[in-house]
PDB file of C-alpha atoms and ligand atoms in Angstrom:
ATOM      1  CA  MET A   1      26.736   2.829  11.054  1.00 72.00           C
ATOM      2  CA  LYS A   2      24.941   4.230   8.140  1.00 83.00           C
ATOM      3  CA  LYS A   3      22.248   7.322   9.413  1.00 91.00           C
ATOM      4  CA  TRP A   4      18.773   6.946   8.080  1.00 95.00           C
ATOM      5  CA  TYR A   5      15.990   9.008   7.932  1.00 97.00           C
ATOM      6  CA  SER A   6      12.207   8.650   7.152  1.00 97.00           C
ATOM      7  CA  VAL A   7      10.778  10.841   5.064  1.00 98.00           C
ATOM      8  CA  ARG A   8       6.891  11.357   4.489  1.00 97.00           C
ATOM      9  CA  MET A   9       5.067  14.020   2.640  1.00 96.00           C
ATOM     10  CA  ARG A  10       1.136  14.448   2.511  1.00 95.00           C
ATOM     11  CA  SER A  11      -0.749  16.952   0.578  1.00 95.00           C
ATOM     12  CA  SER A  12      -4.311  18.089   0.731  1.00 94.00           C
ATOM     13  CA  LYS A  13      -6.773  20.452  -0.623  1.00 93.00           C
ATOM     14  CA  GLY A  14      -9.136  22.978   1.410  1.00 93.00           C
ATOM     15  CA  GLY A  15      -6.901  22.576   4.299  1.00 95.00           C
ATOM     16  CA  SER A  16      -4.864  20.430   6.266  1.00 96.00           C
ATOM     17  CA  HIS A  17      -6.067  16.873   6.986  1.00 94.00           C
ATOM     18  CA  GLU A  18      -6.562  17.511  10.376  1.00 93.00           C
ATOM     19  CA  ASN A  19      -8.991  20.306   9.555  1.00 94.00           C
ATOM     20  CA  GLY A  20     -10.977  17.927   6.774  1.00 91.00           C
ATOM     21  CA  GLY A  21      -9.100  18.973   3.945  1.00 93.00           C
ATOM     22  CA  GLN A  22      -9.287  16.180   1.041  1.00 89.00           C
ATOM     23  CA  HIS A  23      -6.395  14.286   0.801  1.00 89.00           C
ATOM     24  CA  ILE A  24      -4.238  14.344  -2.694  1.00 89.00           C
ATOM     25  CA  SER A  25      -1.363  12.610  -2.518  1.00 89.00           C
ATOM     26  CA  GLY A  26       1.191  10.822  -0.155  1.00 91.00           C
ATOM     27  CA  ALA A  27       4.753   9.691  -0.681  1.00 93.00           C
ATOM     28  CA  GLU A  28       7.670   8.348   1.472  1.00 95.00           C
ATOM     29  CA  ARG A  29      11.350   7.354   1.463  1.00 96.00           C
ATOM     30  CA  LEU A  30      13.860   6.102   3.855  1.00 96.00           C
ATOM     31  CA  VAL A  31      17.180   7.925   2.666  1.00 96.00           C
ATOM     32  CA  THR A  32      20.780   8.848   3.667  1.00 95.00           C
ATOM     33  CA  PRO A  33      21.536  12.521   4.931  1.00 95.00           C
ATOM     34  CA  VAL A  34      22.842  13.282   1.206  1.00 96.00           C
ATOM     35  CA  GLU A  35      19.718  12.050  -0.419  1.00 96.00           C
ATOM     36  CA  LEU A  36      17.759  14.647   1.936  1.00 96.00           C
ATOM     37  CA  GLU A  37      17.528  17.455  -0.434  1.00 96.00           C
ATOM     38  CA  THR A  38      16.862  16.275  -3.515  1.00 97.00           C
ATOM     39  CA  THR A  39      14.377  13.640  -1.815  1.00 96.00           C
ATOM     40  CA  THR A  40      12.075  16.456  -0.486  1.00 96.00           C
ATOM     41  CA  THR A  41      12.416  18.454  -3.796  1.00 95.00           C
ATOM     42  CA  GLU A  42      10.730  15.746  -5.369  1.00 93.00           C
ATOM     43  CA  MET A  43       8.116  15.324  -3.053  1.00 94.00           C
ATOM     44  CA  ILE A  44       7.214  18.815  -3.420  1.00 92.00           C
ATOM     45  CA  ARG A  45       7.235  18.710  -6.697  1.00 89.00           C
ATOM     46  CA  ARG A  46       4.672  15.505  -6.619  1.00 87.00           C
ATOM     47  CA  ALA A  47       2.450  17.153  -3.932  1.00 88.00           C
ATOM     48  CA  THR A  48       2.073  20.530  -6.146  1.00 86.00           C
ATOM     49  CA  MET A  49       1.600  18.440  -9.533  1.00 80.00           C
ATOM     50  CA  HIS A  50      -1.464  16.003  -9.173  1.00 71.00           C
ATOM     51  CA  THR A  51      -4.186  14.920 -10.983  1.00 71.00           C
ATOM     52  CA  ARG A  52      -6.154  14.980  -7.977  1.00 74.00           C
ATOM     53  CA  GLY A  53      -6.325  18.731  -7.863  1.00 77.00           C
ATOM     54  CA  GLU A  54      -3.901  21.557  -6.605  1.00 83.00           C
ATOM     55  CA  ALA A  55      -2.828  21.299  -3.032  1.00 90.00           C
ATOM     56  CA  ASP A  56      -3.053  24.215  -0.608  1.00 92.00           C
ATOM     57  CA  PHE A  57      -1.598  22.248   2.348  1.00 95.00           C
ATOM     58  CA  ILE A  58       1.618  20.324   2.289  1.00 96.00           C
ATOM     59  CA  SER A  59       3.177  18.121   5.102  1.00 97.00           C
ATOM     60  CA  LEU A  60       6.748  17.467   5.293  1.00 97.00           C
ATOM     61  CA  LYS A  61       8.140  15.402   8.044  1.00 97.00           C
ATOM     62  CA  ILE A  62      11.911  14.089   8.449  1.00 97.00           C
ATOM     63  CA  GLU A  63      12.681  11.750  11.139  1.00 97.00           C
ATOM     64  CA  SER A  64      15.976   9.918  12.142  1.00 96.00           C
ATOM     65  CA  ILE A  65      15.682   6.218  12.523  1.00 95.00           C
ATOM     66  CA  GLN A  66      17.594   3.676  14.320  1.00 89.00           C
ATOM     67  CA  PRO A  67      19.411   1.321  11.912  1.00 90.00           C
ATOM     68  CA  SER A  68      19.038  -1.675  14.484  1.00 91.00           C
ATOM     69  CA  GLU A  69      15.353  -1.591  13.613  1.00 92.00           C
ATOM     70  CA  ILE A  70      15.563  -1.975  10.090  1.00 94.00           C
ATOM     71  CA  GLN A  71      14.406  -4.866   8.654  1.00 96.00           C
ATOM     72  CA  TYR A  72      14.932  -6.183   4.966  1.00 95.00           C
ATOM     73  CA  ILE A  73      12.165  -8.233   2.853  1.00 96.00           C
ATOM     74  CA  LEU A  74      11.967  -9.486  -0.718  1.00 94.00           C
ATOM     75  CA  PRO A  75       9.621  -8.330  -2.753  1.00 94.00           C
ATOM     76  CA  LEU A  76       6.446 -10.315  -4.117  1.00 95.00           C
ATOM     77  CA  CYS A  77       6.469 -12.133  -7.298  1.00 93.00           C
ATOM     78  CA  VAL A  78       4.571 -10.082  -9.738  1.00 92.00           C
ATOM     79  CA  LYS A  79       2.253 -11.571 -11.956  1.00 94.00           C
ATOM     80  CA  GLU A  80      -0.339 -10.704 -14.639  1.00 92.00           C
ATOM     81  CA  ILE A  81      -3.611 -12.075 -15.207  1.00 95.00           C
ATOM     82  CA  ILE A  82      -6.746 -11.407 -17.739  1.00 96.00           C
ATOM     83  CA  ASN A  83      -9.810  -9.979 -16.286  1.00 97.00           C
ATOM     84  CA  GLU A  84     -12.154  -8.571 -19.037  1.00 95.00           C
ATOM     85  CA  SER A  85     -14.491  -6.298 -17.258  1.00 96.00           C
ATOM     86  CA  HIS A  86     -15.912  -5.236 -13.615  1.00 97.00           C
ATOM     87  CA  HIS A  87     -18.362  -7.843 -13.878  1.00 97.00           C
ATOM     88  CA  THR A  88     -16.007 -10.533 -13.840  1.00 97.00           C
ATOM     89  CA  THR A  89     -13.861  -9.263 -11.059  1.00 98.00           C
ATOM     90  CA  LYS A  90     -15.318 -11.831  -8.368  1.00 97.00           C
ATOM     91  CA  LYS A  91     -14.946 -14.930 -10.353  1.00 97.00           C
ATOM     92  CA  VAL A  92     -11.303 -14.145 -10.865  1.00 97.00           C
ATOM     93  CA  LEU A  93     -10.959 -13.231  -6.900  1.00 98.00           C
ATOM     94  CA  GLN A  94     -12.256 -16.761  -6.522  1.00 97.00           C
ATOM     95  CA  GLU A  95     -10.200 -18.775  -8.701  1.00 97.00           C
ATOM     96  CA  GLN A  96      -7.002 -17.042  -7.479  1.00 97.00           C
ATOM     97  CA  LEU A  97      -8.091 -17.737  -4.053  1.00 98.00           C
ATOM     98  CA  VAL A  98      -9.142 -21.246  -4.531  1.00 96.00           C
ATOM     99  CA  SER A  99      -6.990 -22.365  -2.143  1.00 97.00           C
ATOM    100  CA  SER A 100      -6.725 -19.957   0.512  1.00 97.00           C
ATOM    101  CA  PRO A 101      -8.703 -20.455   3.707  1.00 97.00           C
ATOM    102  CA  ILE A 102     -10.838 -17.257   3.230  1.00 98.00           C
ATOM    103  CA  PRO A 103     -14.289 -17.884   2.991  1.00 97.00           C
ATOM    104  CA  GLN A 104     -16.248 -17.444  -0.271  1.00 97.00           C
ATOM    105  CA  GLU A 105     -19.084 -15.022   1.377  1.00 97.00           C
ATOM    106  CA  LEU A 106     -16.435 -12.949   3.492  1.00 98.00           C
ATOM    107  CA  LEU A 107     -14.246 -12.411   0.248  1.00 98.00           C
ATOM    108  CA  PHE A 108     -17.041 -11.455  -1.752  1.00 98.00           C
ATOM    109  CA  SER A 109     -18.767  -8.977   0.730  1.00 97.00           C
ATOM    110  CA  LEU A 110     -15.186  -7.425   1.253  1.00 98.00           C
ATOM    111  CA  TYR A 111     -14.841  -6.845  -2.344  1.00 98.00           C
ATOM    112  CA  ASP A 112     -18.173  -4.841  -2.609  1.00 97.00           C
ATOM    113  CA  TRP A 113     -16.897  -2.881   0.405  1.00 97.00           C
ATOM    114  CA  ILE A 114     -13.538  -1.903  -1.206  1.00 97.00           C
ATOM    115  CA  ILE A 115     -15.058  -0.650  -4.514  1.00 97.00           C
ATOM    116  CA  GLN A 116     -17.580   1.571  -2.777  1.00 96.00           C
ATOM    117  CA  ASP A 117     -15.329   2.509   0.217  1.00 93.00           C
ATOM    118  CA  ASN A 118     -15.031   6.264   0.503  1.00 90.00           C
ATOM    119  CA  VAL A 119     -14.557   6.766   4.162  1.00 90.00           C
ATOM    120  CA  THR A 120     -11.404   4.745   5.615  1.00 93.00           C
ATOM    121  CA  ARG A 121      -8.081   6.241   5.153  1.00 92.00           C
ATOM    122  CA  GLY A 122      -6.125   3.268   5.617  1.00 95.00           C
ATOM    123  CA  ALA A 123      -6.317  -0.583   5.131  1.00 98.00           C
ATOM    124  CA  ALA A 124      -9.539  -2.765   7.019  1.00 98.00           C
ATOM    125  CA  VAL A 125      -7.952  -5.791   8.860  1.00 98.00           C
ATOM    126  CA  ILE A 126     -10.481  -8.521   8.621  1.00 98.00           C
ATOM    127  CA  ASP A 127     -10.143 -11.954  10.683  1.00 98.00           C
ATOM    128  CA  ILE A 128     -10.912 -14.685   8.387  1.00 98.00           C
ATOM    129  CA  ASN A 129     -12.323 -16.758  11.358  1.00 97.00           C
ATOM    130  CA  SER A 130     -15.031 -14.216  12.659  1.00 97.00           C
ATOM    131  CA  GLY A 131     -15.229 -11.928   9.652  1.00 97.00           C
ATOM    132  CA  LYS A 132     -14.938  -9.000  12.106  1.00 97.00           C
ATOM    133  CA  ARG A 133     -12.653  -5.941  11.713  1.00 97.00           C
ATOM    134  CA  MET A 134      -9.349  -6.146  14.019  1.00 97.00           C
ATOM    135  CA  ASP A 135      -8.486  -2.391  13.783  1.00 96.00           C
ATOM    136  CA  PRO A 136      -9.573  -0.323  16.400  1.00 95.00           C
ATOM    137  CA  MET A 137     -10.299   2.739  14.461  1.00 94.00           C
ATOM    138  CA  ILE A 138     -12.906   2.070  11.519  1.00 91.00           C
ATOM    139  CA  ASP A 139     -12.712   5.333   9.557  1.00 92.00           C
ATOM    140  CA  ARG A 140      -9.333   5.313  10.113  1.00 95.00           C
ATOM    141  CA  GLY A 141      -8.062   1.957   9.371  1.00 97.00           C
ATOM    142  CA  VAL A 142      -4.415   0.871   9.139  1.00 98.00           C
ATOM    143  CA  ARG A 143      -2.007   3.075   7.020  1.00 97.00           C
ATOM    144  CA  VAL A 144       1.287   1.269   6.010  1.00 97.00           C
ATOM    145  CA  SER A 145       4.335   3.483   6.581  1.00 97.00           C
ATOM    146  CA  HIS A 146       8.453   3.557   7.194  1.00 97.00           C
ATOM    147  CA  PHE A 147       9.445   1.159   3.998  1.00 97.00           C
ATOM    148  CA  ASP A 148      11.036   1.837   0.584  1.00 96.00           C
ATOM    149  CA  TRP A 149      13.246  -0.124  -2.182  1.00 94.00           C
ATOM    150  CA  ASP A 150      16.586  -0.881  -1.623  1.00 91.00           C
ATOM    151  CA  LYS A 151      18.076   1.258  -4.515  1.00 87.00           C
ATOM    152  CA  GLU A 152      20.664  -0.893  -5.993  1.00 86.00           C
ATOM    153  CA  PHE A 153      18.134  -3.853  -5.775  1.00 87.00           C
ATOM    154  CA  LYS A 154      15.185  -1.749  -7.322  1.00 87.00           C
ATOM    155  CA  ASP A 155      17.435  -0.601 -10.359  1.00 83.00           C
ATOM    156  CA  LYS A 156      18.299  -4.019 -11.229  1.00 80.00           C
ATOM    157  CA  TRP A 157      14.914  -5.637 -10.008  1.00 79.00           C
ATOM    158  CA  SER A 158      12.794  -3.048 -12.114  1.00 75.00           C
ATOM    159  CA  THR A 159      14.573  -3.566 -15.214  1.00 69.00           C
ATOM    160  CA  GLU A 160      14.013  -7.194 -15.290  1.00 69.00           C
ATOM    161  CA  LYS A 161      10.684  -7.789 -13.849  1.00 68.00           C
ATOM    162  CA  LEU A 162       8.925  -4.297 -14.661  1.00 62.00           C
ATOM    163  CA  GLY A 163       9.985  -3.885 -18.422  1.00 58.00           C
ATOM    164  CA  VAL A 164       9.132  -0.240 -18.647  1.00 56.00           C
ATOM    165  CA  TYR A 165       9.219   1.141 -15.241  1.00 63.00           C
ATOM    166  CA  ASN A 166       6.182   2.527 -13.621  1.00 79.00           C
ATOM    167  CA  GLU A 167       6.752   4.376 -10.319  1.00 81.00           C
ATOM    168  CA  ARG A 168       3.344   3.934  -9.150  1.00 84.00           C
ATOM    169  CA  ARG A 169       3.264   0.041  -9.517  1.00 87.00           C
ATOM    170  CA  ALA A 170       6.701  -0.047  -7.700  1.00 90.00           C
ATOM    171  CA  GLU A 171       5.511   1.765  -4.832  1.00 92.00           C
ATOM    172  CA  ALA A 172       2.625  -0.790  -4.780  1.00 94.00           C
ATOM    173  CA  ILE A 173       4.319  -3.526  -5.010  1.00 94.00           C
ATOM    174  CA  ALA A 174       6.924  -2.289  -1.951  1.00 95.00           C
ATOM    175  CA  LEU A 175       3.876  -1.222   0.432  1.00 97.00           C
ATOM    176  CA  ALA A 176       2.417  -4.844  -0.625  1.00 98.00           C
ATOM    177  CA  SER A 177       5.391  -6.743   0.169  1.00 97.00           C
ATOM    178  CA  LYS A 178       5.497  -5.295   3.735  1.00 98.00           C
ATOM    179  CA  VAL A 179       2.365  -6.029   4.169  1.00 98.00           C
ATOM    180  CA  ALA A 180       2.603  -9.957   3.271  1.00 98.00           C
ATOM    181  CA  ALA A 181       5.616 -10.002   5.143  1.00 97.00           C
ATOM    182  CA  ALA A 182       3.705  -8.766   8.500  1.00 98.00           C
ATOM    183  CA  GLY A 183       1.671 -12.173   8.302  1.00 98.00           C
ATOM    184  CA  THR A 184      -1.005 -11.330   6.304  1.00 98.00           C
ATOM    185  CA  ILE A 185      -3.052 -13.916   4.303  1.00 98.00           C
ATOM    186  CA  CYS A 186      -4.375 -12.169   1.224  1.00 98.00           C
ATOM    187  CA  GLU A 187      -4.319  -8.224   0.546  1.00 98.00           C
ATOM    188  CA  ILE A 188      -6.813  -6.977  -1.877  1.00 98.00           C
ATOM    189  CA  CYS A 189      -6.341  -3.470  -3.054  1.00 98.00           C
ATOM    190  CA  CYS A 190      -8.304  -0.938  -5.688  1.00 97.00           C
ATOM    191  CA  SER A 191      -7.455   2.825  -5.796  1.00 93.00           C
ATOM    192  CA  ASP A 192      -9.905   5.390  -5.585  1.00 90.00           C
ATOM    193  CA  ASP A 193      -8.689   7.024  -8.577  1.00 88.00           C
ATOM    194  CA  PRO A 194     -11.453   7.376 -11.154  1.00 89.00           C
ATOM    195  CA  GLU A 195      -9.215   6.911 -14.147  1.00 89.00           C
ATOM    196  CA  TYR A 196      -7.439   3.978 -12.997  1.00 91.00           C
ATOM    197  CA  THR A 197      -9.015   0.905 -12.350  1.00 95.00           C
ATOM    198  CA  THR A 198      -6.270  -1.975 -12.022  1.00 95.00           C
ATOM    199  CA  GLY A 199      -6.243  -3.107  -8.644  1.00 97.00           C
ATOM    200  CA  TYR A 200      -4.379  -6.131  -6.893  1.00 97.00           C
ATOM    201  CA  LEU A 201      -4.509  -9.177  -5.001  1.00 98.00           C
ATOM    202  CA  THR A 202      -1.814 -10.544  -2.921  1.00 98.00           C
ATOM    203  CA  TYR A 203      -1.213 -14.352  -1.909  1.00 98.00           C
ATOM    204  CA  GLN A 204       1.302 -16.766  -1.230  1.00 97.00           C
ATOM    205  CA  HIS A 205       4.272 -14.275  -2.112  1.00 96.00           C
ATOM    206  CA  ASN A 206       2.581 -13.304  -5.513  1.00 97.00           C
ATOM    207  CA  PHE A 207       1.260  -9.871  -6.018  1.00 96.00           C
ATOM    208  CA  ILE A 208      -1.326 -10.395  -8.744  1.00 97.00           C
ATOM    209  CA  ARG A 209      -2.391  -7.126 -11.024  1.00 96.00           C
ATOM    210  CA  ILE A 210      -5.961  -7.584 -11.896  1.00 97.00           C
ATOM    211  CA  PRO A 211      -7.072  -4.842 -14.384  1.00 97.00           C
ATOM    212  CA  ASN A 212     -10.710  -3.727 -14.331  1.00 97.00           C
ATOM    213  CA  MET A 213     -10.939  -4.314 -10.551  1.00 97.00           C
ATOM    214  CA  LYS A 214     -13.759  -1.925 -10.688  1.00 97.00           C
ATOM    215  CA  GLN A 215     -15.992   0.422 -13.192  1.00 96.00           C
ATOM    216  CA  LYS A 216     -14.227   3.331 -14.648  1.00 94.00           C
ATOM    217  CA  ASN A 217     -14.780   6.648 -13.265  1.00 94.00           C
ATOM    218  CA  SER A 218     -15.759   5.305  -9.914  1.00 95.00           C
ATOM    219  CA  PRO A 219     -14.026   7.702  -7.187  1.00 92.00           C
ATOM    220  CA  TYR A 220     -14.354   4.790  -4.706  1.00 95.00           C
ATOM    221  CA  GLY A 221     -11.544   2.189  -3.583  1.00 96.00           C
ATOM    222  CA  GLY A 222     -10.234   0.716  -0.661  1.00 96.00           C
ATOM    223  CA  ARG A 223      -7.649  -1.993   0.772  1.00 97.00           C
ATOM    224  CA  VAL A 224      -8.196  -4.916   3.129  1.00 98.00           C
ATOM    225  CA  PHE A 225      -5.882  -7.250   4.886  1.00 98.00           C
ATOM    226  CA  PHE A 226      -6.997 -10.950   5.581  1.00 98.00           C
ATOM    227  CA  VAL A 227      -5.557 -12.093   8.543  1.00 98.00           C
ATOM    228  CA  ASP A 228      -5.855 -14.880  10.893  1.00 98.00           C
ATOM    229  CA  ALA A 229      -6.428 -13.443  14.300  1.00 97.00           C
ATOM    230  CA  LYS A 230      -5.723 -16.643  16.230  1.00 97.00           C
ATOM    231  CA  LYS A 231      -1.998 -16.891  14.763  1.00 96.00           C
ATOM    232  CA  LEU A 232      -1.329 -13.068  15.066  1.00 96.00           C
ATOM    233  CA  ASP A 233      -0.799 -10.662  17.738  1.00 97.00           C
ATOM    234  CA  ILE A 234      -2.916  -7.693  16.356  1.00 97.00           C
ATOM    235  CA  ASP A 235      -1.088  -5.060  17.925  1.00 97.00           C
ATOM    236  CA  GLU A 236       2.486  -5.914  17.030  1.00 98.00           C
ATOM    237  CA  TYR A 237       0.898  -6.690  13.412  1.00 98.00           C
ATOM    238  CA  ILE A 238      -0.250  -3.105  13.367  1.00 98.00           C
ATOM    239  CA  HIS A 239       2.458  -2.066  14.972  1.00 97.00           C
ATOM    240  CA  TYR A 240       5.184  -3.319  12.586  1.00 98.00           C
ATOM    241  CA  LEU A 241       3.079  -2.050   9.406  1.00 98.00           C
ATOM    242  CA  GLU A 242       2.867   1.407  10.663  1.00 98.00           C
ATOM    243  CA  THR A 243       6.317   1.802  12.084  1.00 97.00           C
ATOM    244  CA  THR A 244       9.314  -0.495  11.493  1.00 97.00           C
ATOM    245  CA  PRO A 245      11.492   0.739   8.595  1.00 97.00           C
ATOM    246  CA  VAL A 246      11.463  -2.118   6.380  1.00 97.00           C
ATOM    247  CA  PHE A 247      13.675  -2.183   2.829  1.00 96.00           C
ATOM    248  CA  ILE A 248      12.697  -4.083   0.074  1.00 95.00           C
ATOM    249  CA  GLY A 249      15.408  -6.270  -1.363  1.00 89.00           C
ATOM    250  CA  GLY A 250      19.058  -5.740  -0.190  1.00 67.00           C
ATOM    251  CA  ILE A 251      20.487  -7.423   2.717  1.00 65.00           C
ATOM    252  CA  SER A 252      21.833  -6.175   6.362  1.00 55.00           C
TER     253      SER A 252
HETATM  254  N1  COA B 301      -5.016   9.003   2.883  1.00 92.86           N
HETATM  255  C1  COA B 301      -5.802   9.509   3.484  1.00 92.86           C
HETATM  256  N2  COA B 301      -5.693  10.701   4.288  1.00 92.86           N
HETATM  257  C2  COA B 301      -4.176  10.527   4.778  1.00 92.86           C
HETATM  258  C3  COA B 301      -3.112   9.407   4.062  1.00 92.86           C
HETATM  259  C4  COA B 301      -3.578   8.765   3.201  1.00 92.86           C
HETATM  260  N3  COA B 301      -3.221   7.903   2.585  1.00 92.86           N
HETATM  261  N4  COA B 301      -2.162   9.460   4.841  1.00 92.86           N
HETATM  262  C5  COA B 301      -2.375  10.657   5.859  1.00 92.86           C
HETATM  263  N5  COA B 301      -3.531  11.017   5.761  1.00 92.86           N
HETATM  264  C6  COA B 301      -3.932  12.164   6.942  1.00 92.86           C
HETATM  265  C7  COA B 301      -5.030  11.132   7.738  1.00 92.86           C
HETATM  266  O1  COA B 301      -6.190  12.296   7.859  1.00 92.86           O
HETATM  267  C8  COA B 301      -4.269  11.298   8.930  1.00 92.86           C
HETATM  268  O2  COA B 301      -4.844  11.219  10.288  1.00 92.86           O
HETATM  269  P1  COA B 301      -5.530   9.964  10.985  1.00 92.86           P
HETATM  270  O3  COA B 301      -3.771   9.217  11.321  1.00 92.86           O
HETATM  271  O4  COA B 301      -6.059  10.160  11.859  1.00 92.86           O
HETATM  272  O5  COA B 301      -5.985   9.073   9.562  1.00 92.86           O
HETATM  273  C9  COA B 301      -3.285  12.291   8.812  1.00 92.86           C
HETATM  274  O6  COA B 301      -3.171  12.666   7.530  1.00 92.86           O
HETATM  275  C10 COA B 301      -1.993  12.429   9.413  1.00 92.86           C
HETATM  276  O7  COA B 301      -1.470  10.917   9.174  1.00 92.86           O
HETATM  277  P2  COA B 301       0.351  10.522   9.873  1.00 92.86           P
HETATM  278  O8  COA B 301       0.367   9.192   9.634  1.00 92.86           O
HETATM  279  O9  COA B 301       0.443  11.440  10.860  1.00 92.86           O
HETATM  280  O10 COA B 301       0.497  11.141   8.246  1.00 92.86           O
HETATM  281  P3  COA B 301       2.350  11.471   7.983  1.00 92.86           P
HETATM  282  O11 COA B 301       2.734  12.850   7.741  1.00 92.86           O
HETATM  283  O12 COA B 301       3.077  10.426   8.824  1.00 92.86           O
HETATM  284  O13 COA B 301       2.681  10.451   6.352  1.00 92.86           O
HETATM  285  C11 COA B 301       2.246   9.105   4.781  1.00 92.86           C
HETATM  286  C12 COA B 301       2.111   9.442   6.170  1.00 92.86           C
HETATM  287  C13 COA B 301       1.093  10.030   3.805  1.00 92.86           C
HETATM  288  C14 COA B 301       3.382   9.627   3.986  1.00 92.86           C
HETATM  289  C15 COA B 301       1.546   8.010   4.283  1.00 92.86           C
HETATM  290  O14 COA B 301       0.239   7.745   4.948  1.00 92.86           O
HETATM  291  C16 COA B 301       1.739   7.479   2.880  1.00 92.86           C
HETATM  292  O15 COA B 301       0.581   8.004   1.960  1.00 92.86           O
HETATM  293  N6  COA B 301       2.390   7.095   2.544  1.00 92.86           N
HETATM  294  C17 COA B 301       2.518   6.351   1.155  1.00 92.86           C
HETATM  295  C18 COA B 301       2.424   5.182   0.526  1.00 92.86           C
HETATM  296  C19 COA B 301       1.150   4.752   1.106  1.00 92.86           C
HETATM  297  O16 COA B 301       0.006   4.993   0.148  1.00 92.86           O
HETATM  298  N7  COA B 301       0.509   4.272   2.192  1.00 92.86           N
HETATM  299  C20 COA B 301      -0.915   3.860   2.677  1.00 92.86           C
HETATM  300  C21 COA B 301      -1.527   3.014   2.077  1.00 92.86           C
HETATM  301  S1  COA B 301      -2.213   2.009   3.217  1.00 92.86           S
END
């Protein structure tokens, strides 16, 4: 059986994350032994050349993973929609989620929250029935990890679906596909990058890009996963998102 490794990089400024440093960048891959060297070199390059600033701390972790634990899922279908300005974002979200079981008030209050969030390090998991946070650590949230594209699938898929290849977008689609496969009803994501205002929404196997999700130059952003807590075991859901190795595309 083929051997696989999870390779994870995170960088920060002003000390390590654990010592209060500011997060600069993160990246992760699932690779074979022969890919380890090039992958780690690429990650170190990414850590040292980021628009958010120069990192003075880099953590690089390499862990072997059990091939029997690996799961394979399909990517979401990518859709583009028009959203002229951040003033119309709520209307757009409401239109896209008109058939969803998410109450409008809850949707709008979580949208208001993600575009102002500068605390949560991962995503907030929200129960659509009670409107309550289901993840246990409020400032931490849930961070999706241990996922990657199946390389051959990605090469073919990205040429067909993405047109000009965009690494950032491909990473977001991979992450969102794992989130959806976990049983999430809808994800809404808005980057905290002041220059990057395009966010996304996922619903019914679609990844819908939303331009002007937030106001330009805003340094805030966040992520929310809507779930039906009556139909999910939350501990299993979080465990899957954080630790189960998942390849997007390909077959086992
Ligand atoms: N943003 C801010 N802080 C982060 C972070 C992120 N994306 N990822 C890690 N950290 C910091 C946190 O302080 C964290 O402590 P916490 O668990 O109490 O929150 C600390 O680093 C250690 O995190 P850990 O999960 O042990 O990091 P890791 O070495 O296993 O690396 C990454 C994980 C960085 C590769 C992963 O989080 C990541 O960013 N993957 C890229 C895809 C992605 O963007 N996922 C997150 C979306 S929800």
